Short mmCIF file of C-alpha atoms in Angstrom, two decimals:
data_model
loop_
_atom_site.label_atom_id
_atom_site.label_comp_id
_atom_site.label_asym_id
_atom_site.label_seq_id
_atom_site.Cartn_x
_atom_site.Cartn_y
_atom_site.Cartn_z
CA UNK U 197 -18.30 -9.10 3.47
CA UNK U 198 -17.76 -5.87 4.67
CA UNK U 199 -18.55 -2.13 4.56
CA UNK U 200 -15.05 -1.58 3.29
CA UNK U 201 -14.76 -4.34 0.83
CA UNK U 202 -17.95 -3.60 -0.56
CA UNK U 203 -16.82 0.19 -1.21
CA UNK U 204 -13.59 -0.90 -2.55
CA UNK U 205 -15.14 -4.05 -4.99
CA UNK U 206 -17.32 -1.17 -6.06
CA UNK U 207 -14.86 0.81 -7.36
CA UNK U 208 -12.43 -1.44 -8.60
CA UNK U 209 -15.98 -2.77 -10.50
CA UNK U 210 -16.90 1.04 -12.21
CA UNK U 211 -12.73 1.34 -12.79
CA UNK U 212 -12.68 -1.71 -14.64
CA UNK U 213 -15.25 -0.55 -17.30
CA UNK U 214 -13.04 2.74 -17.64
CA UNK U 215 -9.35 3.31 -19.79
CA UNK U 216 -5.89 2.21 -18.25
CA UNK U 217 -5.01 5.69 -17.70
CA UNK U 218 -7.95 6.39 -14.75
CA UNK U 219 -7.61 2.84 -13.41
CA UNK U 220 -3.64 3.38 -12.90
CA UNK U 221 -4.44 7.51 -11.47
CA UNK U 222 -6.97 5.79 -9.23
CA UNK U 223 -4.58 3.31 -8.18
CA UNK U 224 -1.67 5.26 -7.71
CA UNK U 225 -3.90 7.84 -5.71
CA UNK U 226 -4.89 5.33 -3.25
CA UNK U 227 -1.18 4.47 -2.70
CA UNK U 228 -0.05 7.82 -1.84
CA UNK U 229 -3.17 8.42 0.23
CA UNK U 230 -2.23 5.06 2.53
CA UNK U 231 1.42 6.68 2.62
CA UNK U 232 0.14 9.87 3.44
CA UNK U 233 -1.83 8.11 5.93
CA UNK U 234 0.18 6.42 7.94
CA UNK U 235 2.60 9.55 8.37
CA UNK U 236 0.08 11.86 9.05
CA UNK U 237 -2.35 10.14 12.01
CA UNK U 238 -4.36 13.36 12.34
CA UNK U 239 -5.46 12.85 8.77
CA UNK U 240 -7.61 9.70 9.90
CA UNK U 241 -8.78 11.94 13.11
CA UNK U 242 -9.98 14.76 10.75
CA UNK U 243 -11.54 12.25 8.56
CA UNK U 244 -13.47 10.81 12.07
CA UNK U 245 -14.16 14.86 12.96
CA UNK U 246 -17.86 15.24 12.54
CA UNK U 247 -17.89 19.08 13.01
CA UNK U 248 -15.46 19.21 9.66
CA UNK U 249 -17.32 20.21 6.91
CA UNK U 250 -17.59 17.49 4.25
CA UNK U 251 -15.90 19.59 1.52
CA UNK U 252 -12.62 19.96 3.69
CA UNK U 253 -12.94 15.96 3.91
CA UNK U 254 -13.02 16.03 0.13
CA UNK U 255 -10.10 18.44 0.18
CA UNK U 256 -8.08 16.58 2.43
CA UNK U 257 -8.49 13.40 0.67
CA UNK U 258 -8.28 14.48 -3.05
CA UNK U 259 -4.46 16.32 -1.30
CA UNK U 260 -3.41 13.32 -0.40
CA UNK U 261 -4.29 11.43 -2.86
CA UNK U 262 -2.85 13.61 -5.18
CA UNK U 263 -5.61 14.20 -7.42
CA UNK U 264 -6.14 17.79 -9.01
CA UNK U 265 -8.91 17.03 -10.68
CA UNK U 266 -12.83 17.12 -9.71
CA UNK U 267 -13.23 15.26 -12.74
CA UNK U 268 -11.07 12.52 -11.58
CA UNK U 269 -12.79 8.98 -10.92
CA UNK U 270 -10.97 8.61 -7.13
CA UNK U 271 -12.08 12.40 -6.29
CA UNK U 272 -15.62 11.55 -6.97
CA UNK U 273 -15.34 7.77 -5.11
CA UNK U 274 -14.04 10.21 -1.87
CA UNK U 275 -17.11 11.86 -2.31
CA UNK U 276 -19.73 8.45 -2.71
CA UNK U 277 -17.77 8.13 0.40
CA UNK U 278 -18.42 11.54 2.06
CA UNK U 279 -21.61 11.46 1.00
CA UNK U 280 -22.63 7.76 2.60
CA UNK U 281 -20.76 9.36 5.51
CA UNK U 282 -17.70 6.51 5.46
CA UNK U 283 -14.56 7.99 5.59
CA UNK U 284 -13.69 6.60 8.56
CA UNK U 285 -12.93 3.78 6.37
CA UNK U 286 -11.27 5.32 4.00
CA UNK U 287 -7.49 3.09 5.16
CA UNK U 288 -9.62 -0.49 5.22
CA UNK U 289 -11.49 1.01 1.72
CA UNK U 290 -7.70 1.69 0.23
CA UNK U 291 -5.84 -1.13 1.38
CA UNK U 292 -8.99 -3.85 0.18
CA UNK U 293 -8.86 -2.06 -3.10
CA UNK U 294 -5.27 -2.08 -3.56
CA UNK U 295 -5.38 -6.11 -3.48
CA UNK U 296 -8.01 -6.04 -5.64
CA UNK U 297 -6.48 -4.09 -8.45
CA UNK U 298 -2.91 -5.96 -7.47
CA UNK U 299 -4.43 -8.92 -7.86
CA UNK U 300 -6.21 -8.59 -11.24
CA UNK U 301 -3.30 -6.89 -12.55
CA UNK U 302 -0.83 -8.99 -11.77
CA UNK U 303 1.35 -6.96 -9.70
CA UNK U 304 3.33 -8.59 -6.40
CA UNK U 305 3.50 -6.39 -3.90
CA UNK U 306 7.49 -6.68 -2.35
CA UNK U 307 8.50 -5.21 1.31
CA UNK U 308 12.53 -5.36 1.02
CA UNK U 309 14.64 -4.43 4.23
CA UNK U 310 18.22 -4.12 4.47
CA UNK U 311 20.53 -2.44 6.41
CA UNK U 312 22.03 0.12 4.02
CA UNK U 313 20.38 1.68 1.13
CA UNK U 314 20.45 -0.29 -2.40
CA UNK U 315 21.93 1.30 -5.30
CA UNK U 316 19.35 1.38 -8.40
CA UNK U 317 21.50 -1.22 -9.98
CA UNK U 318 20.88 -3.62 -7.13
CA UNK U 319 17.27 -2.86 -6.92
CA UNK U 320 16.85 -3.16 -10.22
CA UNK U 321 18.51 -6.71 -10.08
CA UNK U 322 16.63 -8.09 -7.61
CA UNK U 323 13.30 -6.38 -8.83
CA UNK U 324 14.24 -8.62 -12.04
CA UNK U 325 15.12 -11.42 -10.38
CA UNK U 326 11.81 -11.33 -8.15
CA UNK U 327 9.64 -10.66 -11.07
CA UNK U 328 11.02 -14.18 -13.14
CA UNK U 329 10.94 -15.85 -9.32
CA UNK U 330 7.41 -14.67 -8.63
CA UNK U 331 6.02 -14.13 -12.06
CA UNK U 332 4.34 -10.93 -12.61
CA UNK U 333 5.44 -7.47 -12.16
CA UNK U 334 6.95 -6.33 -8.92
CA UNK U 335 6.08 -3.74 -7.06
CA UNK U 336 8.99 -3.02 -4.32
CA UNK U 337 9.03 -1.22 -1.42
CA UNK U 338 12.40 -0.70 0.57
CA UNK U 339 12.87 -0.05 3.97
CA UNK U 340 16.87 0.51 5.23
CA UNK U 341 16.55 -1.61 9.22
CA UNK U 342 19.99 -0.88 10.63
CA UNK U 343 19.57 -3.41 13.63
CA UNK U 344 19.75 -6.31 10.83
CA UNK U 345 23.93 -6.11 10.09
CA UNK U 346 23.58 -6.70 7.17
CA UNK U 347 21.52 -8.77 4.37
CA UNK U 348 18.30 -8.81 3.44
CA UNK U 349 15.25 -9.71 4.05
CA UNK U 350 12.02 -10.06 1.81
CA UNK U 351 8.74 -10.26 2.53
CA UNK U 352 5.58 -10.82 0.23
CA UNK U 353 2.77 -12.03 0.94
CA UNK U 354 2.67 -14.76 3.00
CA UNK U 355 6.86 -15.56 2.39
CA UNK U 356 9.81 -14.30 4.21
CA UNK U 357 13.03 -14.94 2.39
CA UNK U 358 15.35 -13.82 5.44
CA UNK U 359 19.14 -13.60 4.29
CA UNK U 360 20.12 -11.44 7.02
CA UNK U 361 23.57 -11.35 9.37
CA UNK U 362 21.31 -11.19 12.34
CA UNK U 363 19.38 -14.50 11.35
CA UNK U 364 22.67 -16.13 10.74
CA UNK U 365 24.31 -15.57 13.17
CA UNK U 366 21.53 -16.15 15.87
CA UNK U 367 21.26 -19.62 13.82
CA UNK U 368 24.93 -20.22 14.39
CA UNK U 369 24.38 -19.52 18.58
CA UNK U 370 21.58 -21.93 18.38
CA UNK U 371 24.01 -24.64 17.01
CA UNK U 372 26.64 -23.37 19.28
CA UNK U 373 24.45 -23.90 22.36
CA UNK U 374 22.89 -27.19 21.04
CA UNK U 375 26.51 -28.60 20.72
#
């Protein structure tokens, strides 16, 4: 086991002993702080910055996280973290903890590319018909890929469901050229 897995078991351990309410902030906060880092790289190089001081860590972290609070459980995680000098970790600690909490939750975590935007009927079509499909609840994320035609394609987990123009109609060439 790892450094990172071992930080993230740990929390998801203390969160379970706490209400619904902290265990959702703390998960929601590592979500945003994964988006946040991978659109912001310099966030990971601060994080790696030894001359930062470790209360601007803590300030960039709890930011993009989201969390306002000191009191907050994640806030004082990032600091464990600080503290135990790891926050170079911090993206292997989120995304570890994130299966973790999916996982004993329930939740199915959806990547859904198209190449237009969905209306929020659609989405919330398919998000139905994943969740009955999958069982659980669905957590969706959509990405609009212009170079597929049109379609879709879903992937979770280890699955691809790929109902995309481009697949069909580089499976048509194949037959084509086969013929």
């Amino acid at each position: 086991m790892n450094i990172a897995t071992r930080y993230a078991k740990a929390l998801a351990s203390t969160l379970s002993k706490q209400d619904t309410g902290e265990q959702q902030a703390a998960y929601e906060g590592m979500k945003r702080l994964l988006q946040v880092m991978a659109k912001e790289k310099t966030l990971s190089q601060a994080l790696q910055n030894s001359a930062l001081e470790s209360a601007e860590k803590l300030r960039l972290l709890a930011t993009a996280a989201g969390e306002a609070s000191e009191e907050a459980w994640l806030n004082r995680f990032f600091a464990l973290v600080i503290r135990h000098r790891r926050e170079s970790l911090m993206r292997n600690i989120a995304h570890v903890f994130l299966q973790i909490y999916r996982s004993s939750h329930g939740i199915v975590d959806v990547r859904v590319e198209t190449a237009a935007p969905m209306s929020p009927a659609d989405r919330n079509r398919l998000e139905g018909c994943l969740a009955s499909k999958l069982g659980g609840t669905v957590e969706c994320t959509y990405k609009v890929c212009p170079g597929l035609i049109g379609g879709i394609r879903i992937l979770t987990g280890d699955k691809l469901i790929d109902a995309t123009y481009a697949t069909q109609l580089e499976t048509l060439r194949q037959r084509l050229q086969s013929l």
